[in-house]
Amino acid sequence: MFTSNWWEAVKLFQNLRHNLKAVYARTYVRVRSQFREPEWVLTESVIPLLIVFAAATLYRVSGSEQLAGFAVLGGAMMAFWDNVLWLMASQFYWEKESGNLDLYIIAPVSKMSILLGMSLGSIINTSIRALLIFLLAAFVLRVPVNIADPLAVFLVFTLTLTALYGLGMLMSSLYMLYGRGAYQLNDILSEPIYLLSGLYFPTIGRYSPFPAIVQFLVSLIPLTFGIDGLRRTIILGQGVEQIMLHIYVLLALTVALIPLAWRVLIFMENLGRREGRLSLRWM
Amino acid sequence: MGLAAETVNLGRVFRNRGSVVQALENVNLRIETGQIYGLLGPNGAGKTTLVKILTTLLLPTTGEAYVYGYNVAKEASKIRPLINLVSGADTPGYGLITVRENLWFYSMLYGLDKETARERINRLIEEVGLKDVENELLRNLSTGYRQRMNLARGLVNEPSVLFLDEPTIGLDAVSARKIRKLIKDWVKGDSGRTVILTSHYMAEVEEMCARVAVLNKGRVVAEGTPAELRSLVAGKTVAVMEVWLPTDADRVLDMLEAAYKTHDPATNIYRIRVVVNNWDETANIVEHITSRGGKVLSLVKAMPSFEDVYVKLVGGGEVVSEFEA
Ligand SMILES: Nc1ncnc2c1ncn2[C@@H]1O[C@H](COP(=O)(O)OP(=O)(O)O)[C@@H](O)[C@H]1O
Ligand SMILES: [Mg+2]
């Protein structure tokens, strides 16, 4: 009994190490690729920056100094949202086109590790862009930063990313299953989601112009509570106690989305093996 | 010698929007270890489908398939560490990282430790001839080099069974020859290694494979060593003719089960090969062609080749071969 348990434990550990290697390798590929073409970081930061400048200036002219600061944070987070919506979601599509997807499937490693690696790589790449947007905008617009509790900032930021990329991982499989339809939906929904999630102005809490029911619905978008939490901790100087709700919501989204992404990924792999195609519908 | 792969009454059906394609039907194969095994057949014969089933990418709809005794449907996780796949139609890898980095990336999917990965990749870069380009970005590589890198990628886990799906497709003659030699050398390197290779080039299969299964329309129409298959036309003769046919009369050739390689659409002249049991039959063939308004421009007797076997097995039509007869 003892030896068999011990053996199980060793195997589990080896398996975990093997999967962590795959996560690391996939992360490396993504980060390395970006640094081979660093000019992308700049070009892809231009549009969010312009939007931030426009929005912040507008708020400032209308006399709201804090809202200007909110817009800057929104702009930085827009980089993550764009990345999830466009890059993460269509990733498997490109992997399939090149033949990588088949190679991932036949590799003796969890497909979830590949997806995690893609996400981690994306997070690292996009963080650089988001930081650039934030620093530039905050500097040029002289946004008053007021961080009272760095731990709170760290918690909110990390949980926002885990929830956001949980959604990204889910979308990458849904994208394969629904093909072009998903792409069009993405296109149609991206602007409303910018607005509803609070990239431009707060959509939950006391500054929100929306009724409670809309506020509840928009809070299901991981970005919404994330941005609000970051505003509170970075601009309004709030601490962990004041953002407990944010932490709970983001944690709940993370815990729901990542296992769901895992399930859908397994579903996709099985569908491919059974039907010989990855899409549920014929376009 | 054990079995690297086995199929038992294997079948696969694809259903899309009402259309039903029987891609494989009642396939029974026993592929022993330590050899290059060929799956030969024209486009659409079911070669890729069979490879996908054996590599756990696709489930059978009927029957069973095994790799090293493991059932592809139920024990995929036992099979996956033992195999790898190189498909000539695909160009996997990431363009913005180097050849070496790409190989390292794929080695990590197999959980290799740092030292083993480094040594193995060094060796593969040498053996496969990627030394000049190891630090090039993948996107800057020519097709020939890309395919070599793809082959090295397929060897990175030292698979027991390497599946090659049309590995030389689209390559120039020199690159194709290199790839064939690499594959042959790899199999010779260790008695436990097996290659299962698909191709629609008969000369490639004849040159490389110890045994061959010929697939046509999802069925195995012949199986054996290339010599055994050649004996199917032993004692027969081949009539090589140049014929002129009226436009839209190529059905005449289908009826003859004739193979043609060259067809000049400007002049409507075909160069065809027909296998005959004895030379007297050629009179009937000439009669058949002239009665449908065609003309026989020349007629020469030839020895049957491996290609003629193939044509006999899969029927007439255009024949693709990189080796001109
Ligand atoms: N995923 C699929 N969905 C529908 N039909 C398919 C699919 N894959 C292959 N087929 C059909 O199955 C047959 C065999 O295809 P394939 O195995 O690719 O042949 P080969 O590799 O010998 O050219 C063809 O008629 C092809 O159109
Ligand atoms: Mg094929």
XYZ file of C-alpha atoms and ligand atoms in Angstrom:
636
model
C 0.000 0.000 0.000
C 2.689 2.420 1.064
C 4.851 1.775 -1.986
C 1.965 2.130 -4.378
C 0.952 5.482 -2.848
C 4.518 6.613 -2.952
C 4.774 5.598 -6.573
C 1.556 7.454 -7.368
C 2.947 10.560 -5.744
C 6.169 10.372 -7.743
C 4.218 9.965 -10.949
C 1.967 12.867 -10.085
C 4.985 15.022 -9.395
C 6.660 14.042 -12.668
C 3.470 14.743 -14.538
C 3.175 18.143 -12.922
C 6.772 18.981 -13.803
C 6.251 17.868 -17.374
C 3.190 20.105 -17.691
C 4.942 23.055 -16.084
C 7.692 22.690 -18.676
C 5.089 22.883 -21.416
C 3.536 25.974 -19.814
C 6.938 27.601 -19.565
C 7.890 26.704 -23.138
C 4.660 28.065 -24.592
C 5.063 31.243 -22.543
C 8.631 31.587 -23.762
C 7.605 31.282 -27.420
C 5.078 34.058 -27.092
C 7.308 36.452 -25.164
C 10.356 35.757 -27.299
C 8.353 36.351 -30.479
C 7.196 39.731 -29.247
C 10.719 40.811 -28.415
C 11.815 39.923 -31.920
C 9.460 42.628 -33.151
C 9.356 45.146 -30.298
C 7.987 47.924 -32.497
C 4.596 46.242 -32.166
C 4.419 47.254 -28.539
C 4.527 50.861 -29.657
C 2.207 50.703 -32.647
C -0.409 48.786 -30.703
C -0.300 51.305 -27.893
C -1.097 54.279 -30.098
C -4.851 53.821 -30.447
C -5.581 53.165 -26.760
C -3.397 56.162 -25.933
C -5.328 58.429 -28.264
C -8.635 57.285 -26.805
C -7.329 57.835 -23.294
C -6.117 61.330 -24.143
C -9.435 62.221 -25.713
C -11.522 60.849 -22.849
C -9.316 62.283 -20.115
C -9.266 65.709 -21.720
C -13.030 65.633 -22.010
C -13.470 64.800 -18.318
C -10.914 67.394 -17.320
C -12.630 70.140 -19.324
C -15.891 69.203 -17.647
C -14.145 69.596 -14.323
C -13.706 66.003 -13.182
C -10.103 65.398 -12.244
C -10.700 61.910 -10.866
C -12.612 60.713 -13.887
C -9.641 61.743 -16.016
C -7.514 59.423 -13.917
C -10.122 56.694 -14.348
C -9.868 57.002 -18.102
C -6.119 56.479 -17.963
C -6.548 53.222 -16.055
C -9.305 52.180 -18.418
C -6.982 52.741 -21.362
C -4.276 50.593 -19.829
C -6.729 47.787 -19.145
C -8.065 48.099 -22.686
C -4.761 46.596 -23.816
C -5.551 43.397 -21.889
C -9.095 43.273 -23.084
C -8.063 43.698 -26.739
C -5.495 41.005 -26.272
C -8.001 38.558 -24.819
C -10.676 39.355 -27.342
C -8.565 39.272 -30.467
C -5.407 37.332 -29.839
C -6.327 34.731 -27.259
C -9.640 33.978 -28.892
C -8.251 33.377 -32.367
C -5.094 31.622 -31.206
C -6.287 28.067 -31.765
C -7.494 29.048 -35.192
C -3.934 29.957 -36.187
C -2.540 26.920 -34.448
C -4.872 24.776 -36.493
C -3.950 26.449 -39.775
C -0.242 25.767 -39.265
C -0.731 22.199 -38.064
C 0.365 22.990 -34.502
C -2.992 22.099 -33.031
C -2.700 18.462 -34.156
C 0.779 18.330 -32.671
C -0.522 19.675 -29.374
C -3.249 17.073 -29.345
C -0.877 14.166 -29.939
C 1.672 15.434 -27.416
C 1.535 13.607 -24.060
C 0.766 16.789 -22.173
C -2.406 18.479 -20.952
C -3.801 20.820 -23.581
C -4.612 23.116 -20.684
C -0.877 23.634 -20.155
C -0.589 24.963 -23.686
C -3.489 27.302 -23.087
C -2.011 28.456 -19.785
C 1.309 29.114 -21.487
C -0.390 31.148 -24.195
C -2.150 33.179 -21.518
C 0.952 33.757 -19.430
C 2.895 34.855 -22.483
C 0.087 37.180 -23.451
C -0.096 38.594 -19.956
C 3.617 39.352 -19.921
C 3.528 40.921 -23.383
C 0.438 42.947 -22.703
C 1.584 44.079 -19.272
C 4.460 45.830 -20.961
C 2.048 47.580 -23.269
C -0.414 48.406 -20.505
C 2.325 49.801 -18.308
C 3.563 51.913 -21.187
C 0.078 53.292 -21.802
C -0.458 53.952 -18.113
C 2.878 55.634 -17.512
C 2.743 57.771 -20.649
C -0.834 58.850 -20.105
C -0.386 59.405 -16.383
C 2.744 61.454 -17.015
C 1.424 63.579 -19.877
C -1.966 64.112 -18.255
C -0.471 64.444 -14.761
C -3.008 62.050 -13.298
C -2.933 62.060 -9.493
C -1.919 58.542 -8.387
C -2.780 57.705 -4.795
C -1.843 54.178 -3.752
C -2.458 53.553 -0.059
C -2.327 49.764 -0.113
C -0.003 48.150 -2.700
C -1.197 44.693 -1.632
C -4.754 45.656 -2.589
C -3.555 46.849 -6.002
C -1.643 43.621 -6.489
C -4.608 41.467 -5.454
C -7.100 43.240 -7.691
C -4.733 43.312 -10.630
C -3.814 39.618 -10.365
C -7.411 38.494 -9.943
C -8.532 40.694 -12.829
C -5.996 39.009 -15.053
C -6.852 35.471 -13.933
C -10.550 36.149 -14.560
C -9.895 37.913 -17.843
C -7.600 35.223 -19.186
C -9.934 32.546 -17.907
C -12.448 34.101 -20.252
C -9.784 34.260 -22.978
C -9.038 30.544 -22.585
C -12.728 29.768 -22.768
C -13.105 31.907 -25.858
C -10.215 30.255 -27.687
C -12.097 26.944 -27.701
C -15.509 28.502 -28.337
C -13.964 30.237 -31.284
C -12.980 26.910 -32.806
C -16.378 25.423 -32.123
C -18.364 28.286 -33.614
C -15.949 29.442 -36.295
C -16.741 32.618 -38.170
C -19.937 33.195 -36.225
C -17.899 33.765 -33.079
C -15.657 36.157 -34.913
C -18.553 38.291 -36.049
C -20.061 38.284 -32.580
C -16.732 39.452 -31.267
C -16.706 42.282 -33.735
C -20.223 43.400 -32.858
C -19.757 43.137 -29.099
C -16.344 44.682 -28.666
C -17.438 48.349 -28.608
C -20.458 47.873 -26.321
C -18.236 45.901 -23.956
C -15.645 48.676 -23.881
C -18.425 50.951 -22.787
C -20.243 48.635 -20.394
C -17.162 47.327 -18.627
C -16.193 50.821 -17.671
C -13.183 51.455 -19.866
C -14.386 55.019 -20.531
C -16.280 55.817 -17.323
C -17.339 53.865 -14.224
C -20.322 51.622 -14.842
C -20.713 50.163 -11.367
C -20.948 51.879 -8.014
C -21.739 55.428 -7.208
C -20.459 57.027 -10.435
C -22.419 54.638 -12.646
C -25.240 56.040 -14.758
C -26.839 52.573 -15.043
C -29.664 50.968 -13.036
C -28.829 48.116 -10.668
C -29.831 45.318 -13.033
C -27.491 46.576 -15.764
C -24.797 47.018 -13.158
C -25.211 43.398 -12.135
C -25.030 42.154 -15.706
C -21.955 44.179 -16.579
C -20.253 42.876 -13.467
C -20.173 39.457 -15.107
C -17.575 40.846 -17.493
C -14.333 40.317 -15.571
C -13.068 43.652 -16.752
C -15.757 45.631 -14.956
C -14.913 44.827 -11.348
C -11.255 44.727 -12.255
C -11.187 48.265 -13.553
C -13.300 49.572 -10.726
C -11.081 47.861 -8.166
C -7.954 49.291 -9.750
C -9.452 52.785 -9.778
C -10.298 52.525 -6.126
C -6.869 51.255 -5.130
C -4.715 53.317 -7.475
C -6.567 56.616 -7.736
C -8.872 56.793 -4.716
C -6.347 55.304 -2.293
C -8.645 52.585 -0.932
C -7.419 49.481 0.900
C -8.279 45.773 0.899
C -11.272 46.189 3.238
C -13.024 48.526 0.841
C -12.612 46.248 -2.165
C -13.546 42.902 -0.626
C -16.574 42.679 -2.924
C -14.313 43.182 -5.932
C -11.991 40.463 -4.725
C -14.874 38.035 -4.160
C -16.429 38.699 -7.561
C -13.145 38.391 -9.435
C -12.242 35.256 -7.483
C -15.629 33.738 -8.281
C -15.209 34.547 -11.977
C -11.715 33.023 -11.997
C -12.864 29.877 -10.240
C -15.782 29.524 -12.644
C -14.079 30.454 -15.904
C -10.820 28.504 -15.768
C -12.388 25.081 -15.081
C -15.066 25.879 -17.646
C -12.358 26.670 -20.202
C -10.765 23.316 -19.338
C -14.036 21.474 -19.861
C -14.701 23.153 -23.200
C -11.156 22.390 -24.332
C -11.637 18.698 -23.586
C -14.995 18.842 -25.327
C -13.343 20.384 -28.377
C -10.643 17.722 -28.519
C -13.221 14.943 -28.246
C -15.436 16.538 -30.860
C -12.487 16.691 -33.241
C -11.702 13.029 -32.700
C -15.307 11.994 -33.105
C -16.455 14.198 -35.979
C -13.201 14.929 -37.791
C -13.843 18.642 -37.458
C -13.649 21.150 -34.655
C -16.555 23.378 -35.510
C -20.069 22.628 -34.319
C -21.700 24.260 -37.297
C -21.030 24.310 -40.990
C -20.357 27.728 -42.414
C 9.320 -8.699 -33.733
C 6.203 -7.194 -32.254
C 3.498 -5.160 -33.879
C 3.937 -1.414 -34.135
C 0.382 -1.014 -35.350
C -2.599 -3.159 -36.091
C -6.066 -2.505 -37.442
C -9.037 -4.853 -37.170
C -11.970 -4.313 -39.518
C -11.238 -0.631 -39.225
C -13.706 1.789 -40.762
C -14.251 5.508 -40.723
C -17.234 7.433 -42.019
C -17.476 11.222 -42.306
C -20.894 12.794 -42.239
C -21.313 16.441 -43.151
C -24.617 18.022 -43.953
C -26.226 14.899 -45.269
C -23.266 13.747 -47.357
C -21.640 10.542 -46.200
C -18.068 9.649 -47.090
C -16.714 6.194 -46.352
C -13.081 7.191 -45.953
C -11.945 3.755 -44.701
C -13.670 0.421 -44.931
C -12.748 -2.881 -43.385
C -9.040 -2.194 -43.157
C -7.011 -5.044 -41.678
C -3.314 -4.392 -41.351
C -0.517 -5.764 -39.190
C 2.537 -3.534 -39.230
C 5.654 -5.014 -37.666
C 8.295 -2.992 -35.863
C 11.681 -2.123 -37.280
C 10.699 -1.231 -40.828
C 9.380 1.486 -43.076
C 5.824 0.593 -43.920
C 4.163 2.322 -46.864
C 0.557 3.357 -47.332
C 0.221 4.033 -51.028
C -2.810 5.386 -52.791
C -4.185 8.198 -54.901
C -5.647 11.380 -53.423
C -8.726 10.654 -51.351
C -7.799 6.994 -50.828
C -7.967 7.359 -47.042
C -4.254 7.506 -46.183
C -4.454 10.607 -44.003
C -7.569 9.301 -42.296
C -5.734 6.101 -41.375
C -2.737 8.045 -40.065
C -5.029 10.296 -38.029
C -6.692 7.297 -36.436
C -3.365 5.681 -35.564
C -2.007 8.934 -34.129
C -5.088 9.324 -31.870
C -6.337 12.410 -33.704
C -9.451 10.704 -34.989
C -11.643 7.889 -33.676
C -12.662 4.889 -35.758
C -16.366 4.591 -36.496
C -16.129 0.808 -36.770
C -13.504 -1.748 -35.843
C -10.371 -1.163 -33.824
C -6.868 0.112 -34.178
C -3.860 -0.471 -31.958
C -0.442 1.072 -31.622
C 2.007 -1.040 -29.662
C -0.979 -3.021 -28.467
C -2.772 0.027 -27.057
C -6.248 0.796 -28.297
C -6.329 4.180 -30.071
C -9.816 4.941 -28.801
C -9.331 4.031 -25.148
C -5.623 4.299 -24.446
C -4.536 7.414 -26.310
C -2.480 8.597 -23.360
C -0.384 5.390 -23.513
C 0.205 5.823 -27.244
C 1.064 9.512 -27.379
C 4.506 9.319 -25.700
C 5.500 6.586 -28.187
C 4.682 8.341 -31.437
C 5.164 11.470 -33.458
C 3.741 12.803 -36.687
C 5.218 14.761 -39.567
C 2.814 15.912 -42.199
C 4.241 17.313 -45.418
C 1.193 19.474 -45.974
C 1.685 21.354 -42.693
C 4.225 23.949 -41.671
C 4.138 23.883 -37.889
C 6.328 26.002 -35.681
C 6.610 29.658 -34.851
C 8.050 32.074 -37.373
C 9.492 34.596 -34.957
C 11.689 32.193 -33.027
C 14.737 30.341 -34.328
C 14.930 26.778 -35.601
C 16.735 25.750 -32.425
C 14.176 27.472 -30.220
C 11.368 25.764 -32.105
C 12.939 22.351 -31.572
C 13.435 23.128 -27.901
C 9.808 24.190 -27.617
C 8.516 20.891 -29.012
C 10.924 18.904 -26.843
C 9.355 20.553 -23.795
C 5.947 19.157 -24.767
C 7.533 15.750 -24.179
C 8.944 16.758 -20.805
C 12.593 16.281 -21.736
C 15.040 17.490 -19.130
C 17.348 20.347 -20.006
C 20.474 18.304 -20.710
C 18.744 15.590 -22.710
C 16.922 18.201 -24.755
C 20.105 20.089 -25.526
C 22.082 17.022 -26.533
C 19.292 15.626 -28.642
C 18.624 18.895 -30.433
C 22.340 19.312 -31.158
C 22.433 15.841 -32.629
C 19.273 16.335 -34.677
C 20.508 19.652 -36.039
C 23.644 17.833 -37.214
C 21.901 14.770 -38.598
C 19.100 16.554 -40.389
C 21.441 19.190 -41.778
C 20.128 22.306 -40.091
C 23.513 23.533 -38.879
C 23.591 26.549 -41.239
C 20.157 27.722 -40.220
C 19.879 26.739 -36.555
C 19.806 30.364 -35.437
C 17.631 31.641 -38.280
C 14.075 32.646 -37.593
C 11.784 29.916 -38.856
C 9.903 32.281 -41.126
C 13.095 32.944 -43.134
C 13.554 29.274 -44.039
C 12.980 27.814 -47.494
C 10.411 25.032 -47.909
C 13.111 22.376 -48.024
C 14.703 23.521 -44.776
C 11.313 23.935 -43.150
C 10.489 20.362 -43.947
C 13.816 19.231 -42.506
C 13.087 21.145 -39.344
C 9.646 19.516 -39.289
C 11.294 16.107 -39.530
C 13.739 16.965 -36.729
C 10.731 18.098 -34.716
C 9.107 14.724 -35.273
C 12.211 12.972 -33.924
C 12.617 15.124 -30.843
C 10.910 12.605 -28.539
C 12.708 9.632 -30.142
C 9.392 8.060 -31.097
C 9.017 4.313 -31.440
C 6.657 4.853 -34.345
C 7.071 7.865 -36.578
C 4.137 8.661 -38.835
C 4.970 10.515 -42.027
C 2.057 11.787 -44.065
C 3.339 12.614 -47.564
C 6.642 13.894 -46.174
C 8.072 14.965 -49.525
C 4.997 16.587 -51.004
C 5.760 19.875 -52.696
C 9.514 19.489 -52.301
C 12.033 19.813 -55.130
C 13.780 16.600 -56.186
C 16.974 17.317 -54.239
C 15.200 18.145 -50.973
C 12.892 15.157 -51.385
C 15.867 12.835 -51.842
C 17.496 14.242 -48.692
C 14.362 13.705 -46.663
C 14.040 10.126 -47.924
C 17.631 9.391 -46.998
C 17.187 10.899 -43.530
C 14.175 8.722 -42.910
C 15.934 5.570 -44.078
C 18.978 6.357 -41.947
C 16.835 7.017 -38.917
C 15.092 3.646 -39.141
C 18.428 1.870 -39.542
C 19.771 3.676 -36.448
C 17.904 1.407 -34.031
C 16.103 -1.877 -34.518
C 13.126 -0.694 -32.455
C 12.213 2.126 -34.813
C 9.246 1.993 -37.144
C 8.106 4.436 -39.794
C 4.610 4.427 -41.243
C 4.713 6.518 -44.362
C 2.001 7.595 -46.754
C 2.655 8.640 -50.299
C 1.058 8.849 -53.670
C 4.441 8.510 -55.361
C 4.879 4.846 -56.144
C 8.590 5.189 -56.776
C 9.055 6.697 -53.338
C 7.267 3.809 -51.697
C 9.072 1.213 -53.773
C 12.434 2.714 -52.908
C 11.828 3.155 -49.192
C 9.392 0.631 -47.855
C 9.870 -2.954 -46.742
C 6.150 -3.528 -47.086
C 3.331 -1.636 -48.707
C -0.437 -1.499 -48.422
C -2.148 -0.057 -51.463
C -5.308 1.861 -50.568
C -8.010 2.812 -52.985
C -11.340 4.374 -52.064
C -10.862 3.477 -48.416
C -10.036 -0.186 -48.984
C -6.782 -2.106 -48.940
C -6.524 -3.481 -52.466
C -3.129 -5.140 -52.057
C -0.530 -5.711 -49.378
C 2.994 -7.082 -49.464
C 6.609 -6.333 -50.213
C 7.243 -4.230 -53.313
C 8.591 -7.408 -54.994
C 5.414 -9.318 -54.166
C 3.318 -6.523 -55.567
C 5.415 -6.413 -58.698
C 4.713 -10.080 -59.239
C 1.097 -9.148 -59.866
C 2.211 -8.053 -63.297
C 4.872 -10.723 -63.758
C 4.651 -12.335 -67.139
C 2.604 -9.479 -68.480
C 3.564 -6.876 -71.002
C 3.027 -3.175 -71.231
C 1.910 -1.370 -74.360
C 3.209 2.189 -74.435
C 1.247 4.233 -76.956
C 0.854 7.704 -78.194
C -2.752 8.330 -79.036
C -4.760 11.226 -80.314
C -8.269 11.449 -78.917
C -11.157 13.693 -79.869
C -11.988 16.278 -77.180
C -13.825 14.864 -74.145
C -12.969 11.308 -75.058
C -10.772 10.511 -72.075
C -13.437 8.091 -70.879
C -11.978 5.833 -73.526
C -8.869 5.665 -71.360
C -10.841 4.896 -68.200
C -12.383 1.910 -69.950
C -8.943 0.674 -70.919
C -7.668 1.209 -67.353
C -4.878 3.067 -69.039
C -2.533 5.346 -67.163
C -1.221 8.508 -68.678
C 1.384 10.912 -67.478
C 1.502 13.367 -70.293
C -1.455 14.908 -71.933
C -0.978 17.882 -74.195
C -4.281 19.756 -74.191
C -3.270 21.754 -77.278
C -2.897 18.717 -79.489
C -5.003 16.240 -77.460
C -2.176 13.718 -77.583
C -1.836 11.312 -74.647
C 1.099 9.056 -73.838
C -0.472 6.022 -72.205
C 0.562 2.706 -70.678
C -1.706 -0.301 -70.679
C -0.883 -3.635 -69.040
C -1.769 -6.576 -71.274
C -1.618 -10.306 -70.655
C -0.206 -10.928 -74.084
C 0.720 -8.798 -77.024
C -2.252 -9.906 -79.159
C -4.546 -7.897 -76.911
C -3.066 -4.698 -78.276
C -5.026 -5.260 -81.496
C -8.269 -4.947 -79.488
C -7.001 -1.786 -77.813
C -6.173 -0.150 -81.123
C -9.601 -1.188 -82.399
C -11.238 0.275 -79.265
C -9.498 3.612 -79.754
C -10.094 3.966 -83.493
C -13.746 2.931 -83.211
C -14.272 5.953 -80.952
C -12.667 8.351 -83.362
C -9.160 8.262 -81.904
C -5.852 7.584 -83.640
C -2.922 5.484 -82.480
C 0.239 7.368 -83.385
C 2.796 4.905 -82.009
C 2.892 1.595 -80.167
C 5.908 0.186 -78.287
C 6.348 -2.883 -76.115
C 7.771 -2.404 -72.578
C 8.470 -4.313 -69.363
C 5.970 -3.729 -66.548
C 7.167 -1.489 -63.720
C 6.013 -1.023 -60.158
C 3.954 1.836 -61.434
C 1.969 -0.459 -63.687
C 1.090 -2.558 -60.645
C -0.217 0.508 -58.959
C -2.268 1.535 -61.955
C -3.665 -1.950 -62.181
C -4.705 -1.793 -58.527
C -6.199 1.650 -58.398
C -7.474 1.940 -61.949
C -6.460 4.235 -64.768
C -6.194 7.962 -64.846
C -3.511 10.522 -64.440
C -0.461 9.213 -62.668
C 1.813 11.389 -60.623
C 5.410 10.387 -60.387
C 8.516 12.379 -59.826
C 10.659 9.703 -61.444
C 10.104 9.761 -65.171
C 9.884 6.223 -66.528
N -12.662 15.726 -41.751
C -13.266 15.251 -42.830
N -14.571 15.492 -43.068
C -15.173 14.996 -44.149
N -14.602 14.234 -45.080
C -13.306 13.941 -44.926
C -12.569 14.442 -43.798
N -11.290 13.992 -43.907
C -11.240 13.267 -45.041
N -12.431 13.226 -45.656
C -12.763 12.484 -46.899
O -12.329 11.150 -46.740
C -11.715 10.669 -47.914
C -10.314 10.218 -47.621
O -9.521 11.366 -47.352
P -8.001 11.295 -46.913
O -7.858 10.313 -45.818
O -7.569 12.684 -46.639
O -7.309 10.742 -48.225
P -5.775 10.761 -48.692
O -4.952 11.200 -47.533
O -5.486 9.371 -49.113
O -5.690 11.708 -49.831
C -11.821 11.798 -48.921
O -12.953 11.571 -49.713
C -11.988 13.019 -48.080
O -12.715 14.003 -48.753
Mg -3.651 12.832 -47.384
